[in-house]
Amino acid sequence: MCSISPRLWSDILVEVRQQHPELARPWFASLEPLEMQHGVLRVQTTGTAHHAYLTQQCQQAFNSAAQAVIGRLMTIAFVPPAHPDSERPLTFERETDELQLNPDYTFPNFVTGPCNRLAHAACAAVADSPGHVYNPLFVHGNVGLGKSHLLQAVCHKLQDHGQAPKRILYLSCETFTNHFVEAIERGALHQFRYRYRHVDALVIDDIQFLSDREQSREEFFHTFNTLYQAKKQIILSADDAPNGIPRLEERLTSRFNWGLVVRIDSPSLETRMAIVRKKAAIRCANLPEDVLYHIAASVPSNARELEGALSKVLVLSQQFGGAVNLQIARQALGDHVTGPGRLIGISDILDAVTEWFQIRLADLQGKRRHRSIALPRQISMYLARQLTNLSLEEIGGYFGGRDHTTVLHAVQTVTDLQKQDQELEHVLTALTAKLHEKVS
Ligand code: ADP
Ligand code: MG
């Protein structure tokens, strides 16, 4: 048995960051190498969620980083934190199929904007005094808008409270129904009921899946009543408001409406940029504004896809020594929208217009007002409006942060001009055809 020098361990962390920037987290600094024996390096982790993240997602990355640094076959064994009993607050029975909390899904990592401010405030209030403010709390919104993130943030906060240990059950609706079916099959309904009805907080994600399960609905109804009467906190999420979930009977929808129902909307461009900035910081990456902008603008509405886009950019940047610039971002996301012929993106339009008019991108995005630049700029804005789903505000952002009235004016000018100017009409037709051809 031997120990490993701090220098070697920090080299391993650097290697992981370089090879897998999408996995790296700032809290890796708190990992502590213990000892090395028979090619196994034991590493102490500092939290249950950290341990789960490392074993489930980072094992391979750490093994190969250790191999690269130490120069021989190595395995890293992540040691779970030893909880004194008083610090064992989370789930009172860990089952393998129970959802683990994602260590990234905390309140500090959640970006608030007009789309989610209310949901965030409600979750924060519930985390501060569970069972007393909004009960039940029902959060709904489309996929990828941060519902699971917020629900888990509440669980993290309850877990960290440092008060009397809380029994928290966080799980997907599907797990609830699976447990229920298994309990019936095994004749273990009594244990099932004990388990679900003796918690301080029951947090169920994607409750809309109850709609297809009549027996589970019945069971959930009674679970709900018991917990509610005991003033225990219930938090639910769904893809729609209670009344919009099909086949959910009135006795359930009305109960879901007893507490507070909050909706999360799609994030604006500004919020998306803040989300990408936050996600980059979590990955220890510092991105220039134009890259943040490009990523945020290339994913119109969904925070989950933003994360995928960011990972693509970070992974590609490794081939260029870790530097991230707009060119790399454009290369990484060029094929971002796939499917039967991808959508035309703003970068396609910028490329086509600069090539056609033989001008530089910097001029198109700059302040010069000479007609030789101003007209191509207006044409680009016009084409962006016609051929992409970007809002006026978003288009303006691509042209040196011009505001939406400037874009509107450009679109109007080009629309009017082409009626009188055959030459311009021809240019627009040719550019449009070229763009469609490029993505088909
Ligand atoms: P949902 O449960 O609504 O489908 P998730 O909670 O799984 O969505 O969120 C998808 C991804 O987007 C997650 O990585 C989450 O961290 C991220 N995300 C969504 N909204 C935000 C936000 N406001 N701030 C930071 N990250 C966010
Ligand atoms: Mg979810």
Short mmCIF file of C-alpha atoms and ligand atoms in Angstrom, two decimals:
data_model
loop_
_atom_site.label_atom_id
_atom_site.label_comp_id
_atom_site.label_asym_id
_atom_site.label_seq_id
_atom_site.Cartn_x
_atom_site.Cartn_y
_atom_site.Cartn_z
CA MET A 1 0.00 0.00 0.00
CA CYS A 2 1.33 3.49 -0.76
CA SER A 3 0.05 7.03 -1.01
CA ILE A 4 0.10 9.22 -4.06
CA SER A 5 1.78 12.62 -4.12
CA PRO A 6 -0.48 15.71 -4.24
CA ARG A 7 1.33 16.70 -7.43
CA LEU A 8 0.39 13.47 -9.23
CA TRP A 9 -3.20 13.77 -8.05
CA SER A 10 -3.49 17.33 -9.33
CA ASP A 11 -2.02 16.19 -12.65
CA ILE A 12 -4.75 13.54 -12.85
CA LEU A 13 -7.41 16.21 -12.26
CA VAL A 14 -5.88 18.42 -14.94
CA GLU A 15 -5.90 15.47 -17.34
CA VAL A 16 -9.59 14.77 -16.62
CA ARG A 17 -10.43 18.46 -17.21
CA GLN A 18 -8.55 18.48 -20.48
CA GLN A 19 -9.91 15.24 -21.84
CA HIS A 20 -13.46 15.66 -20.56
CA PRO A 21 -14.28 19.33 -20.01
CA GLU A 22 -17.98 18.47 -20.04
CA LEU A 23 -17.58 16.29 -16.94
CA ALA A 24 -15.24 18.47 -14.87
CA ARG A 25 -16.68 20.26 -11.83
CA PRO A 26 -15.07 22.79 -9.45
CA TRP A 27 -15.75 20.55 -6.45
CA PHE A 28 -13.31 17.94 -7.83
CA ALA A 29 -10.81 19.99 -5.81
CA SER A 30 -12.35 18.58 -2.62
CA LEU A 31 -11.64 14.94 -3.58
CA GLU A 32 -8.94 13.36 -1.50
CA PRO A 33 -6.72 10.52 -2.71
CA LEU A 34 -6.34 7.94 0.08
CA GLU A 35 -4.05 5.08 -0.88
CA MET A 36 -2.95 3.01 -3.82
CA GLN A 37 -2.79 -0.77 -3.78
CA HIS A 38 -2.71 -3.39 -6.54
CA GLY A 39 -3.40 -0.78 -9.21
CA VAL A 40 -6.40 0.66 -7.39
CA LEU A 41 -6.34 4.23 -6.15
CA ARG A 42 -8.99 4.90 -3.51
CA VAL A 43 -10.37 8.41 -3.52
CA GLN A 44 -12.52 9.88 -0.77
CA THR A 45 -15.63 11.74 -1.95
CA THR A 46 -17.38 14.41 0.09
CA GLY A 47 -21.11 13.96 -0.57
CA THR A 48 -23.55 11.26 -1.58
CA ALA A 49 -24.56 13.11 -4.74
CA HIS A 50 -20.89 13.67 -5.64
CA HIS A 51 -20.17 10.01 -5.14
CA ALA A 52 -23.08 8.99 -7.36
CA TYR A 53 -22.02 11.44 -10.08
CA LEU A 54 -18.43 10.20 -10.05
CA THR A 55 -19.24 6.50 -10.13
CA GLN A 56 -22.01 6.79 -12.69
CA GLN A 57 -20.54 9.30 -15.10
CA CYS A 58 -16.83 9.82 -14.50
CA GLN A 59 -15.35 6.40 -13.79
CA GLN A 60 -13.88 5.84 -17.22
CA ALA A 61 -12.54 9.38 -17.49
CA PHE A 62 -10.71 9.12 -14.15
CA ASN A 63 -9.33 5.67 -14.93
CA SER A 64 -7.80 6.76 -18.20
CA ALA A 65 -6.52 10.05 -16.76
CA ALA A 66 -4.80 8.14 -13.94
CA GLN A 67 -3.34 5.72 -16.46
CA ALA A 68 -2.04 8.54 -18.60
CA VAL A 69 -0.40 10.34 -15.67
CA ILE A 70 0.97 7.35 -13.76
CA GLY A 71 1.87 5.38 -16.84
CA ARG A 72 0.34 2.03 -15.97
CA LEU A 73 -3.04 0.37 -15.69
CA MET A 74 -5.00 2.06 -12.94
CA THR A 75 -8.49 2.03 -11.53
CA ILE A 76 -9.94 4.69 -9.31
CA ALA A 77 -12.28 3.55 -6.56
CA PHE A 78 -14.48 6.35 -5.29
CA VAL A 79 -15.15 5.95 -1.60
CA PRO A 80 -18.58 7.16 -0.45
CA PRO A 81 -18.67 9.66 2.40
CA ALA A 82 -19.09 8.14 5.83
CA HIS A 83 -22.19 9.74 7.34
CA PRO A 84 -22.45 9.95 11.06
CA ASP A 85 -26.04 8.91 11.80
CA SER A 86 -27.12 12.45 12.62
CA GLU A 87 -26.11 13.50 9.15
CA ARG A 88 -28.10 10.91 7.31
CA PRO A 89 -30.94 13.08 6.22
CA LEU A 90 -32.01 12.08 2.74
CA THR A 91 -33.92 9.04 1.65
CA PHE A 92 -34.44 6.64 4.49
CA GLU A 93 -34.09 3.61 2.30
CA ARG A 94 -32.01 3.84 -0.79
CA GLU A 95 -33.29 1.65 -3.54
CA THR A 96 -31.33 1.17 -6.65
CA ASP A 97 -34.02 2.47 -8.96
CA GLU A 98 -34.72 5.52 -6.87
CA LEU A 99 -33.62 8.68 -8.60
CA GLN A 100 -30.36 10.02 -7.32
CA LEU A 101 -30.02 13.75 -6.96
CA ASN A 102 -27.84 15.38 -9.55
CA PRO A 103 -25.16 17.40 -7.72
CA ASP A 104 -25.49 20.20 -10.31
CA TYR A 105 -29.19 20.73 -9.70
CA THR A 106 -28.93 23.18 -6.83
CA PHE A 107 -30.42 26.62 -6.24
CA PRO A 108 -27.10 28.45 -6.77
CA ASN A 109 -26.83 26.75 -10.17
CA PHE A 110 -30.32 27.78 -11.24
CA VAL A 111 -30.63 30.93 -13.31
CA THR A 112 -33.75 32.98 -12.76
CA GLY A 113 -35.46 35.06 -15.38
CA PRO A 114 -38.98 36.22 -16.17
CA CYS A 115 -39.80 32.70 -17.42
CA ASN A 116 -39.22 30.94 -14.10
CA ARG A 117 -39.05 33.57 -11.36
CA LEU A 118 -42.27 32.53 -9.68
CA ALA A 119 -41.48 28.81 -9.78
CA HIS A 120 -38.04 29.50 -8.33
CA ALA A 121 -39.43 31.69 -5.54
CA ALA A 122 -42.06 29.09 -4.66
CA CYS A 123 -39.52 26.27 -4.54
CA ALA A 124 -37.15 28.36 -2.42
CA ALA A 125 -39.97 29.16 0.02
CA VAL A 126 -40.94 25.52 0.30
CA ALA A 127 -37.34 24.49 0.88
CA ASP A 128 -37.21 27.00 3.74
CA SER A 129 -40.34 25.85 5.47
CA PRO A 130 -41.59 22.55 4.09
CA GLY A 131 -45.23 21.72 4.76
CA HIS A 132 -46.10 25.26 5.78
CA VAL A 133 -46.23 27.57 2.79
CA TYR A 134 -47.43 26.08 -0.46
CA ASN A 135 -48.76 22.58 -0.13
CA PRO A 136 -48.87 20.92 -2.56
CA LEU A 137 -46.52 22.81 -4.83
CA PHE A 138 -47.19 21.96 -8.46
CA VAL A 139 -44.60 23.05 -11.06
CA HIS A 140 -45.41 22.61 -14.72
CA GLY A 141 -43.87 23.45 -18.06
CA ASN A 142 -42.53 21.92 -21.25
CA VAL A 143 -39.68 19.46 -21.31
CA GLY A 144 -36.20 20.80 -20.64
CA LEU A 145 -37.23 23.97 -18.82
CA GLY A 146 -35.80 23.14 -15.40
CA LYS A 147 -38.59 21.38 -13.49
CA SER A 148 -36.44 18.49 -12.30
CA HIS A 149 -33.63 20.92 -11.54
CA LEU A 150 -35.88 22.96 -9.23
CA LEU A 151 -37.42 19.93 -7.53
CA GLN A 152 -33.98 18.51 -6.84
CA ALA A 153 -32.75 21.91 -5.63
CA VAL A 154 -35.45 21.77 -2.96
CA CYS A 155 -34.27 18.27 -1.95
CA HIS A 156 -30.63 19.42 -1.75
CA LYS A 157 -31.66 22.36 0.40
CA LEU A 158 -33.77 20.20 2.73
CA GLN A 159 -30.89 17.80 2.95
CA ASP A 160 -28.46 20.56 3.90
CA HIS A 161 -30.69 22.21 6.44
CA GLY A 162 -28.76 20.90 9.37
CA GLN A 163 -31.96 20.69 11.42
CA ALA A 164 -33.65 17.47 12.42
CA PRO A 165 -33.04 14.86 9.72
CA LYS A 166 -35.74 14.93 7.08
CA ARG A 167 -37.07 11.92 5.30
CA ILE A 168 -37.34 12.96 1.70
CA LEU A 169 -38.47 10.82 -1.13
CA TYR A 170 -37.63 12.13 -4.58
CA LEU A 171 -38.61 9.94 -7.48
CA SER A 172 -40.21 9.84 -10.88
CA CYS A 173 -43.85 9.01 -11.23
CA GLU A 174 -42.81 5.92 -13.11
CA THR A 175 -40.82 4.64 -10.15
CA PHE A 176 -43.79 5.24 -7.91
CA THR A 177 -46.05 3.16 -10.12
CA ASN A 178 -43.40 0.44 -10.53
CA HIS A 179 -42.95 0.18 -6.79
CA PHE A 180 -46.68 -0.02 -6.38
CA VAL A 181 -47.09 -2.81 -8.92
CA GLU A 182 -44.20 -4.75 -7.38
CA ALA A 183 -45.66 -4.32 -3.92
CA ILE A 184 -48.95 -5.83 -5.07
CA GLU A 185 -47.17 -8.72 -6.76
CA ARG A 186 -45.07 -9.44 -3.69
CA GLY A 187 -47.98 -9.00 -1.32
CA ALA A 188 -46.05 -6.15 0.30
CA LEU A 189 -48.58 -3.37 0.11
CA HIS A 190 -48.26 -2.70 3.79
CA GLN A 191 -44.53 -1.90 3.52
CA PHE A 192 -45.19 0.16 0.44
CA ARG A 193 -47.72 2.29 2.27
CA TYR A 194 -45.51 2.68 5.28
CA ARG A 195 -42.67 3.81 3.07
CA TYR A 196 -44.63 6.43 1.17
CA ARG A 197 -46.79 7.71 3.96
CA HIS A 198 -44.05 8.32 6.51
CA VAL A 199 -41.99 10.96 4.81
CA ASP A 200 -41.49 14.64 5.55
CA ALA A 201 -41.47 15.50 1.87
CA LEU A 202 -42.69 13.54 -1.12
CA VAL A 203 -41.32 14.92 -4.38
CA ILE A 204 -42.60 13.30 -7.56
CA ASP A 205 -41.39 14.29 -11.01
CA ASP A 206 -43.52 14.04 -14.16
CA ILE A 207 -46.76 13.19 -12.40
CA GLN A 208 -48.59 13.31 -15.76
CA PHE A 209 -47.63 9.63 -16.18
CA LEU A 210 -50.25 8.79 -13.57
CA SER A 211 -52.90 9.43 -16.15
CA ASP A 212 -52.49 5.97 -17.72
CA ARG A 213 -52.40 4.03 -14.45
CA GLU A 214 -55.74 3.76 -12.80
CA GLN A 215 -54.74 1.67 -9.79
CA SER A 216 -51.66 3.74 -9.08
CA ARG A 217 -53.82 6.85 -9.25
CA GLU A 218 -56.05 5.45 -6.57
CA GLU A 219 -53.06 4.62 -4.39
CA PHE A 220 -51.50 8.01 -4.97
CA PHE A 221 -54.78 9.67 -4.01
CA HIS A 222 -54.65 8.05 -0.58
CA THR A 223 -50.94 8.73 -0.16
CA PHE A 224 -51.62 12.36 -0.96
CA ASN A 225 -54.44 12.62 1.57
CA THR A 226 -52.41 11.06 4.35
CA LEU A 227 -49.42 13.30 3.81
CA TYR A 228 -51.52 16.40 3.33
CA GLN A 229 -53.41 15.84 6.54
CA ALA A 230 -50.16 15.32 8.40
CA LYS A 231 -48.92 18.65 6.95
CA LYS A 232 -46.09 16.96 5.11
CA GLN A 233 -44.76 18.67 2.02
CA ILE A 234 -45.82 17.41 -1.40
CA ILE A 235 -44.10 18.71 -4.54
CA LEU A 236 -45.10 17.60 -8.01
CA SER A 237 -44.03 18.44 -11.53
CA ALA A 238 -45.77 17.81 -14.83
CA ASP A 239 -45.67 18.85 -18.45
CA ASP A 240 -49.02 20.60 -18.12
CA ALA A 241 -51.25 22.27 -15.56
CA PRO A 242 -53.38 19.89 -13.45
CA ASN A 243 -56.50 20.54 -15.52
CA GLY A 244 -54.61 19.91 -18.76
CA ILE A 245 -53.46 16.39 -17.87
CA PRO A 246 -55.68 13.93 -19.72
CA ARG A 247 -57.70 11.32 -17.85
CA LEU A 248 -56.88 12.67 -14.42
CA GLU A 249 -60.03 12.63 -12.35
CA GLU A 250 -61.41 15.73 -10.71
CA ARG A 251 -60.62 14.64 -7.16
CA LEU A 252 -56.90 14.63 -8.07
CA THR A 253 -56.82 17.78 -10.21
CA SER A 254 -58.67 19.71 -7.54
CA ARG A 255 -56.17 18.56 -4.91
CA PHE A 256 -53.25 19.57 -7.11
CA ASN A 257 -54.81 23.01 -7.22
CA TRP A 258 -55.16 23.31 -3.44
CA GLY A 259 -51.68 24.71 -2.93
CA LEU A 260 -49.78 26.68 -5.53
CA VAL A 261 -49.56 25.90 -9.23
CA VAL A 262 -46.69 27.62 -11.05
CA ARG A 263 -45.67 27.48 -14.67
CA ILE A 264 -42.20 27.69 -16.19
CA ASP A 265 -42.02 29.26 -19.64
CA SER A 266 -39.33 29.10 -22.31
CA PRO A 267 -36.29 31.19 -21.42
CA SER A 268 -35.65 34.41 -23.34
CA LEU A 269 -32.37 34.88 -25.17
CA GLU A 270 -30.95 36.78 -22.21
CA THR A 271 -31.83 34.01 -19.76
CA ARG A 272 -30.47 31.38 -22.14
CA MET A 273 -27.17 33.26 -22.26
CA ALA A 274 -27.07 33.36 -18.47
CA ILE A 275 -27.80 29.61 -18.35
CA VAL A 276 -24.96 28.85 -20.77
CA ARG A 277 -22.64 31.09 -18.72
CA LYS A 278 -23.62 29.23 -15.57
CA LYS A 279 -23.27 25.81 -17.18
CA ALA A 280 -19.85 26.79 -18.51
CA ALA A 281 -18.76 27.95 -15.06
CA ILE A 282 -19.88 24.62 -13.59
CA ARG A 283 -17.56 22.99 -16.12
CA CYS A 284 -14.75 25.38 -15.16
CA ALA A 285 -14.87 26.96 -18.63
CA ASN A 286 -14.83 30.67 -19.32
CA LEU A 287 -16.46 31.54 -22.63
CA PRO A 288 -16.26 34.83 -24.53
CA GLU A 289 -19.54 36.73 -24.89
CA ASP A 290 -19.90 36.09 -28.62
CA VAL A 291 -19.62 32.34 -28.06
CA LEU A 292 -22.20 32.48 -25.25
CA TYR A 293 -24.39 34.41 -27.60
CA HIS A 294 -23.93 31.97 -30.45
CA ILE A 295 -24.79 28.96 -28.30
CA ALA A 296 -27.82 30.67 -26.75
CA ALA A 297 -29.11 31.82 -30.12
CA SER A 298 -28.66 28.45 -31.80
CA VAL A 299 -31.00 26.73 -29.35
CA PRO A 300 -34.24 28.67 -29.42
CA SER A 301 -36.13 27.53 -26.35
CA ASN A 302 -34.92 24.54 -24.43
CA ALA A 303 -32.38 24.65 -21.58
CA ARG A 304 -31.55 20.96 -21.88
CA GLU A 305 -30.46 21.36 -25.49
CA LEU A 306 -28.36 24.37 -24.49
CA GLU A 307 -26.33 22.07 -22.33
CA GLY A 308 -25.81 19.65 -25.23
CA ALA A 309 -24.73 22.51 -27.47
CA LEU A 310 -22.26 23.76 -24.86
CA SER A 311 -20.77 20.28 -24.50
CA LYS A 312 -20.27 20.04 -28.26
CA VAL A 313 -18.39 23.33 -28.26
CA LEU A 314 -16.21 22.36 -25.29
CA VAL A 315 -15.39 18.97 -26.72
CA LEU A 316 -14.42 20.40 -30.10
CA SER A 317 -12.34 23.09 -28.40
CA GLN A 318 -10.11 20.35 -26.99
CA GLN A 319 -8.87 19.67 -30.50
CA PHE A 320 -7.67 23.26 -30.58
CA GLY A 321 -5.84 23.17 -27.28
CA GLY A 322 -8.80 24.16 -25.11
CA ALA A 323 -9.31 27.63 -26.56
CA VAL A 324 -12.91 28.51 -27.29
CA ASN A 325 -13.78 31.09 -29.93
CA LEU A 326 -16.67 31.90 -32.21
CA GLN A 327 -15.23 29.97 -35.11
CA ILE A 328 -15.04 26.79 -33.05
CA ALA A 329 -18.55 27.34 -31.73
CA ARG A 330 -19.86 27.76 -35.26
CA GLN A 331 -18.05 24.68 -36.43
CA ALA A 332 -19.35 22.66 -33.48
CA LEU A 333 -22.93 23.77 -33.89
CA GLY A 334 -23.05 24.01 -37.64
CA ASP A 335 -24.92 20.75 -37.79
CA HIS A 336 -26.64 21.40 -34.52
CA VAL A 337 -30.13 21.19 -35.94
CA THR A 338 -30.46 17.86 -37.62
CA GLY A 339 -33.33 16.02 -39.18
CA PRO A 340 -34.66 15.76 -42.69
CA GLY A 341 -32.58 18.71 -43.90
CA ARG A 342 -31.48 20.98 -41.08
CA LEU A 343 -32.83 24.46 -40.48
CA ILE A 344 -31.10 27.50 -41.89
CA GLY A 345 -29.07 29.18 -39.16
CA ILE A 346 -27.92 32.75 -38.76
CA SER A 347 -24.34 31.73 -39.49
CA ASP A 348 -25.44 30.32 -42.88
CA ILE A 349 -26.97 33.68 -43.67
CA LEU A 350 -23.92 35.63 -42.56
CA ASP A 351 -21.68 33.39 -44.66
CA ALA A 352 -23.88 33.69 -47.74
CA VAL A 353 -24.20 37.47 -47.53
CA THR A 354 -20.53 38.18 -46.85
CA GLU A 355 -19.56 35.95 -49.75
CA TRP A 356 -22.09 37.43 -52.14
CA PHE A 357 -21.17 41.04 -51.43
CA GLN A 358 -17.50 40.33 -50.76
CA ILE A 359 -17.52 42.11 -47.42
CA ARG A 360 -16.13 41.18 -44.06
CA LEU A 361 -18.21 39.76 -41.23
CA ALA A 362 -16.83 42.43 -38.89
CA ASP A 363 -18.27 45.11 -41.19
CA LEU A 364 -21.64 43.43 -41.30
CA GLN A 365 -21.73 43.38 -37.54
CA GLY A 366 -20.03 46.74 -37.08
CA LYS A 367 -21.26 50.30 -37.05
CA ARG A 368 -20.42 51.54 -40.57
CA ARG A 369 -23.39 53.07 -42.32
CA HIS A 370 -22.05 53.33 -45.83
CA ARG A 371 -24.59 51.93 -48.27
CA SER A 372 -22.16 49.23 -49.47
CA ILE A 373 -22.31 47.78 -45.95
CA ALA A 374 -25.69 49.00 -44.71
CA LEU A 375 -27.69 47.32 -47.48
CA PRO A 376 -26.08 43.86 -47.09
CA ARG A 377 -26.64 44.23 -43.34
CA GLN A 378 -30.31 44.97 -43.87
CA ILE A 379 -30.57 42.09 -46.32
CA SER A 380 -29.06 39.74 -43.74
CA MET A 381 -31.58 40.87 -41.15
CA TYR A 382 -34.39 40.46 -43.64
CA LEU A 383 -33.25 36.93 -44.55
CA ALA A 384 -32.86 36.01 -40.89
CA ARG A 385 -36.41 37.14 -40.28
CA GLN A 386 -37.73 35.20 -43.26
CA LEU A 387 -35.74 32.01 -42.92
CA THR A 388 -35.11 31.42 -39.22
CA ASN A 389 -37.25 31.35 -36.09
CA LEU A 390 -35.16 33.99 -34.38
CA SER A 391 -36.97 36.91 -32.79
CA LEU A 392 -36.22 40.52 -33.78
CA GLU A 393 -34.33 40.90 -30.54
CA GLU A 394 -32.23 37.83 -31.24
CA ILE A 395 -31.43 38.92 -34.77
CA GLY A 396 -30.36 42.35 -33.49
CA GLY A 397 -27.99 40.63 -31.11
CA TYR A 398 -26.12 39.09 -34.02
CA PHE A 399 -25.47 42.48 -35.52
CA GLY A 400 -23.49 44.13 -32.76
CA GLY A 401 -26.37 44.21 -30.29
CA ARG A 402 -28.71 46.37 -32.37
CA ASP A 403 -32.15 46.67 -30.90
CA HIS A 404 -35.32 45.12 -32.29
CA THR A 405 -36.65 48.37 -33.84
CA THR A 406 -33.53 48.55 -36.04
CA VAL A 407 -34.18 45.01 -37.24
CA LEU A 408 -37.83 45.78 -37.85
CA HIS A 409 -36.85 48.85 -39.85
CA ALA A 410 -34.38 46.82 -41.93
CA VAL A 411 -36.99 44.17 -42.69
CA GLN A 412 -39.48 46.85 -43.73
CA THR A 413 -36.93 48.68 -45.88
CA VAL A 414 -35.93 45.54 -47.79
CA THR A 415 -39.57 44.51 -48.23
CA ASP A 416 -40.39 47.92 -49.72
CA LEU A 417 -37.26 48.21 -51.82
CA GLN A 418 -37.60 44.87 -53.53
CA LYS A 419 -40.98 45.88 -54.91
CA GLN A 420 -39.32 48.66 -56.92
CA ASP A 421 -35.88 47.17 -57.47
CA GLN A 422 -35.67 44.10 -59.70
CA GLU A 423 -31.97 43.73 -59.11
CA LEU A 424 -32.54 43.48 -55.36
CA GLU A 425 -35.37 41.03 -55.86
CA HIS A 426 -33.02 38.86 -57.88
CA VAL A 427 -30.34 38.98 -55.17
CA LEU A 428 -32.84 37.94 -52.51
CA THR A 429 -34.16 35.06 -54.58
CA ALA A 430 -30.67 33.83 -55.39
CA LEU A 431 -29.49 34.05 -51.76
CA THR A 432 -32.60 32.29 -50.49
CA ALA A 433 -32.16 29.47 -53.01
CA LYS A 434 -28.49 29.13 -52.12
CA LEU A 435 -29.33 28.86 -48.43
CA HIS A 436 -32.00 26.24 -48.95
CA GLU A 437 -29.65 24.30 -51.15
CA LYS A 438 -26.91 24.45 -48.51
CA VAL A 439 -28.99 22.84 -45.78
CA SER A 440 -30.97 20.35 -47.84
P1 ADP B 1 -37.32 19.38 -17.14
O1 ADP B 1 -37.36 18.56 -15.90
O2 ADP B 1 -38.24 20.56 -17.09
O3 ADP B 1 -37.51 18.58 -18.39
P2 ADP B 1 -34.57 19.74 -16.39
O4 ADP B 1 -34.75 20.23 -14.99
O5 ADP B 1 -34.15 18.35 -16.60
O6 ADP B 1 -35.89 20.02 -17.25
O7 ADP B 1 -33.57 20.75 -17.11
C1 ADP B 1 -32.87 20.42 -18.28
C2 ADP B 1 -31.46 20.99 -18.20
O8 ADP B 1 -31.53 22.40 -18.29
C3 ADP B 1 -30.77 20.69 -16.90
O9 ADP B 1 -29.41 20.50 -17.16
C4 ADP B 1 -30.96 21.94 -16.08
O10 ADP B 1 -29.90 22.14 -15.16
C5 ADP B 1 -30.95 23.00 -17.14
N1 ADP B 1 -31.74 24.18 -16.78
C6 ADP B 1 -33.04 24.41 -17.05
N2 ADP B 1 -33.42 25.59 -16.59
C7 ADP B 1 -32.34 26.13 -16.00
C8 ADP B 1 -32.08 27.37 -15.32
N3 ADP B 1 -33.04 28.29 -15.17
N4 ADP B 1 -30.85 27.59 -14.85
C9 ADP B 1 -29.87 26.68 -15.01
N5 ADP B 1 -30.04 25.50 -15.64
C10 ADP B 1 -31.25 25.23 -16.13
MG MG B 2 -37.68 16.49 -15.71
#
